[in-house]
Tab-separated table of C-alpha atoms in Angstrom:
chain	number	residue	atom	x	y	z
A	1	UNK	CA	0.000	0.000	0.000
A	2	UNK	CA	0.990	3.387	-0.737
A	3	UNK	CA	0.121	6.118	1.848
A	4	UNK	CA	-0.145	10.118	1.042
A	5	UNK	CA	-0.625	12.562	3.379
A	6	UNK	CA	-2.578	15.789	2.226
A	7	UNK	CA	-0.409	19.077	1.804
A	8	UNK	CA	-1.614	22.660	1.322
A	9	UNK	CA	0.243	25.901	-0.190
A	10	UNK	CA	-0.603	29.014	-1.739
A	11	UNK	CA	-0.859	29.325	-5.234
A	12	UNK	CA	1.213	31.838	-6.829
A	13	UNK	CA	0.327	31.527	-10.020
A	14	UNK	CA	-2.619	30.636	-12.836
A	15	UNK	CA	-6.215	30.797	-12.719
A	16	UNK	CA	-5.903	29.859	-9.010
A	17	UNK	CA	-3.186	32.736	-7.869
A	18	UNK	CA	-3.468	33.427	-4.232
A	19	UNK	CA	-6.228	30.611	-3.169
A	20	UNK	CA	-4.983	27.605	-0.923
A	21	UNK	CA	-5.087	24.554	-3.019
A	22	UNK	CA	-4.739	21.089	-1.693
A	23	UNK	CA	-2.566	18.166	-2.403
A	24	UNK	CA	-1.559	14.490	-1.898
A	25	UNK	CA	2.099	13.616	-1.586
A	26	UNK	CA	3.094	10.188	-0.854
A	27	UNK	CA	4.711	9.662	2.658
A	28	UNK	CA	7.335	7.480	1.964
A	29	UNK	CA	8.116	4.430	-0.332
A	30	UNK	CA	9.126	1.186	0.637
A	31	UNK	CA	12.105	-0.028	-0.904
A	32	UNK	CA	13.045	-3.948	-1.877
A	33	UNK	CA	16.836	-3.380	-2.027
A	34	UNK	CA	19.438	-5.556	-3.730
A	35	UNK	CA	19.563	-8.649	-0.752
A	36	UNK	CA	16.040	-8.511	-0.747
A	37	UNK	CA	15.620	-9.244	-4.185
A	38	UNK	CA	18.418	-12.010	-3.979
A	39	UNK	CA	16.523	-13.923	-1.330
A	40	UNK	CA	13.417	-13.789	-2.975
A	41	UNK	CA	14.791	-15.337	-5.728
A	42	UNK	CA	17.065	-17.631	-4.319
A	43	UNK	CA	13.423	-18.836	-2.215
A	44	UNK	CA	11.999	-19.235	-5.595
A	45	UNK	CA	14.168	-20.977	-7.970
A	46	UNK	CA	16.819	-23.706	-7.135
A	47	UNK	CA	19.579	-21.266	-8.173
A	48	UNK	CA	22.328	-20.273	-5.513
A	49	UNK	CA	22.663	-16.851	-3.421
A	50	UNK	CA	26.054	-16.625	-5.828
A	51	UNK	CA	24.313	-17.540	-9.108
A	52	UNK	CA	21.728	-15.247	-8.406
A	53	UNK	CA	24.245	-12.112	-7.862
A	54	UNK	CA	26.336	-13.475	-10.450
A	55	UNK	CA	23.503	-13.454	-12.964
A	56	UNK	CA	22.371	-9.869	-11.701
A	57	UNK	CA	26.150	-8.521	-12.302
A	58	UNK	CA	25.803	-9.992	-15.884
A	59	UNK	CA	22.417	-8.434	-16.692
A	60	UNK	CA	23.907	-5.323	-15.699
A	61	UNK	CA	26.911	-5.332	-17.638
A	62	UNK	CA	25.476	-6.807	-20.617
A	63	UNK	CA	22.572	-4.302	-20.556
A	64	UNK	CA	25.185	-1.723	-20.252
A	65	UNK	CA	27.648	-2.765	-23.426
A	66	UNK	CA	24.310	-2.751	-24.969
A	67	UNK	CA	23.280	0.899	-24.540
A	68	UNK	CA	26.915	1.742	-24.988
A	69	UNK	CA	26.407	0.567	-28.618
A	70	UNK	CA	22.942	2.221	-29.290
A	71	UNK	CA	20.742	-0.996	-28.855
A	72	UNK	CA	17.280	-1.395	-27.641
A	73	UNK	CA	17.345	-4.335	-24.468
A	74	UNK	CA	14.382	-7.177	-24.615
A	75	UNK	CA	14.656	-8.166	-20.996
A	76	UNK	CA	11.540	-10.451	-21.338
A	77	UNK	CA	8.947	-10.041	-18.098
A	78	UNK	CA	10.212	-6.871	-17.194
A	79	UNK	CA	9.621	-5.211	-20.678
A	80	UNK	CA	12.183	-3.008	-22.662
A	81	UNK	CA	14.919	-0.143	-22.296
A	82	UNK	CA	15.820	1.799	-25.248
A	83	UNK	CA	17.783	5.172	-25.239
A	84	UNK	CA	15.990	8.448	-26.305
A	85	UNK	CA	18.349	11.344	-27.604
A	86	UNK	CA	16.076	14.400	-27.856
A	87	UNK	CA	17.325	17.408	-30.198
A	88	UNK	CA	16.895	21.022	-30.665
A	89	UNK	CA	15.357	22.772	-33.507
A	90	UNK	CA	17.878	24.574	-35.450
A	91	UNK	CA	17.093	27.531	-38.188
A	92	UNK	CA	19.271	25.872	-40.863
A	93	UNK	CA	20.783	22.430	-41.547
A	94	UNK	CA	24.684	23.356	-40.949
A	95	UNK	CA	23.550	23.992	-37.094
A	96	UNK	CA	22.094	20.203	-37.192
A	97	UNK	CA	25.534	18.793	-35.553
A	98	UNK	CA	25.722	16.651	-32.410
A	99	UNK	CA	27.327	19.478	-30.351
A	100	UNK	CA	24.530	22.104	-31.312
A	101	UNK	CA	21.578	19.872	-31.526
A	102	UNK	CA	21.913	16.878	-29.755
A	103	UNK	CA	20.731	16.355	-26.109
A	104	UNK	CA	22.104	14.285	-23.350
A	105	UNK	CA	20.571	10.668	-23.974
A	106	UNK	CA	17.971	8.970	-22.080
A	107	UNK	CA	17.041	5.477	-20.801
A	108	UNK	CA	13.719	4.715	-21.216
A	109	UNK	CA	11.919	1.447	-19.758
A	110	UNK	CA	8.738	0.351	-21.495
A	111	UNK	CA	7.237	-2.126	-18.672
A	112	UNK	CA	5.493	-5.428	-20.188
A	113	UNK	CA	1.459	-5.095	-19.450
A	114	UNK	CA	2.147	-7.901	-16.590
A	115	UNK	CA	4.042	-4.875	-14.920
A	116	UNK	CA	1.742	-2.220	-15.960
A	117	UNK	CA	-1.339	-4.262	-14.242
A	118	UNK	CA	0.536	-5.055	-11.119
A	119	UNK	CA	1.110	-0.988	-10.954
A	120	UNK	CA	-2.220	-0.589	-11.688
A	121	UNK	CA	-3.125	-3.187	-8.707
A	122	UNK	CA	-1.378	-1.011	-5.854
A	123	UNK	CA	-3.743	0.124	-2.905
A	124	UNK	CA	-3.631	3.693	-2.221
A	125	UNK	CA	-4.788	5.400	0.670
A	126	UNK	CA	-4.948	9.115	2.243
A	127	UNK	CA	-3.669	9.134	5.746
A	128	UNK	CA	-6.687	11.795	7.580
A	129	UNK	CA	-5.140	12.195	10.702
């Protein structure tokens, strides 16, 4: 479950300028951190505590070489990362270069709809003190 508490502040700008508006931010997030997921899947699967880091150091440096070299990563259940590099619109062609036009690149995950519905299947509740 995800818990939000309800904020207020002053709006300073907009339709709304000066009128106290209302908002919920979430409280905190709980976190599954590396060991955690280790455990879980050592609990699930016959593999090793080792295998299981071993095989999480290789995803990572194998996703890695990948988006070093410009490639899109299938990584099956999870869905798909693929870098984005954004660019600015130039007045002629000649400015089109990757100095002047090209942004900072971007990961971007696209989550499989398995992950999408288990998002969508989070409880949410506003903490009313």
């Amino acid at each position: 479950m995800m818990e939000f508490d309800i904020l207020s502040r002053v709006q300073k700008i907009g339709d709304r300028k000066g009128a106290t508006v209302y908002y919920a931010r979430l409280k905190s997030q709980a976190k599954m951190d590396n060991d955690m997921v280790i455990e879980r899947i050592v609990r699930e699967t016959s593999l090793s505590e080792g295998d299981v880091k071993n095989a999480l150091i290789s995803l990572s440096n194998v996703v890695c070489e990948a988006l070093q070299l410009g490639m899109s990563v299938d990584l099956a259940e999870l869905g798909n990362l693929r870098l984005n590099v954004p660019s600015r619109m130039m007045d002629t062609a000649e400015e089109v270069t990757v100095a002047n036009a090209l942004k900072a690149p971007k990961i971007i995950f696209t989550p499989t709809r398995k992950m999408r519905d288990a998002a969508s299947a989070v409880k949410l509740g506003i903490d009313r003190p």
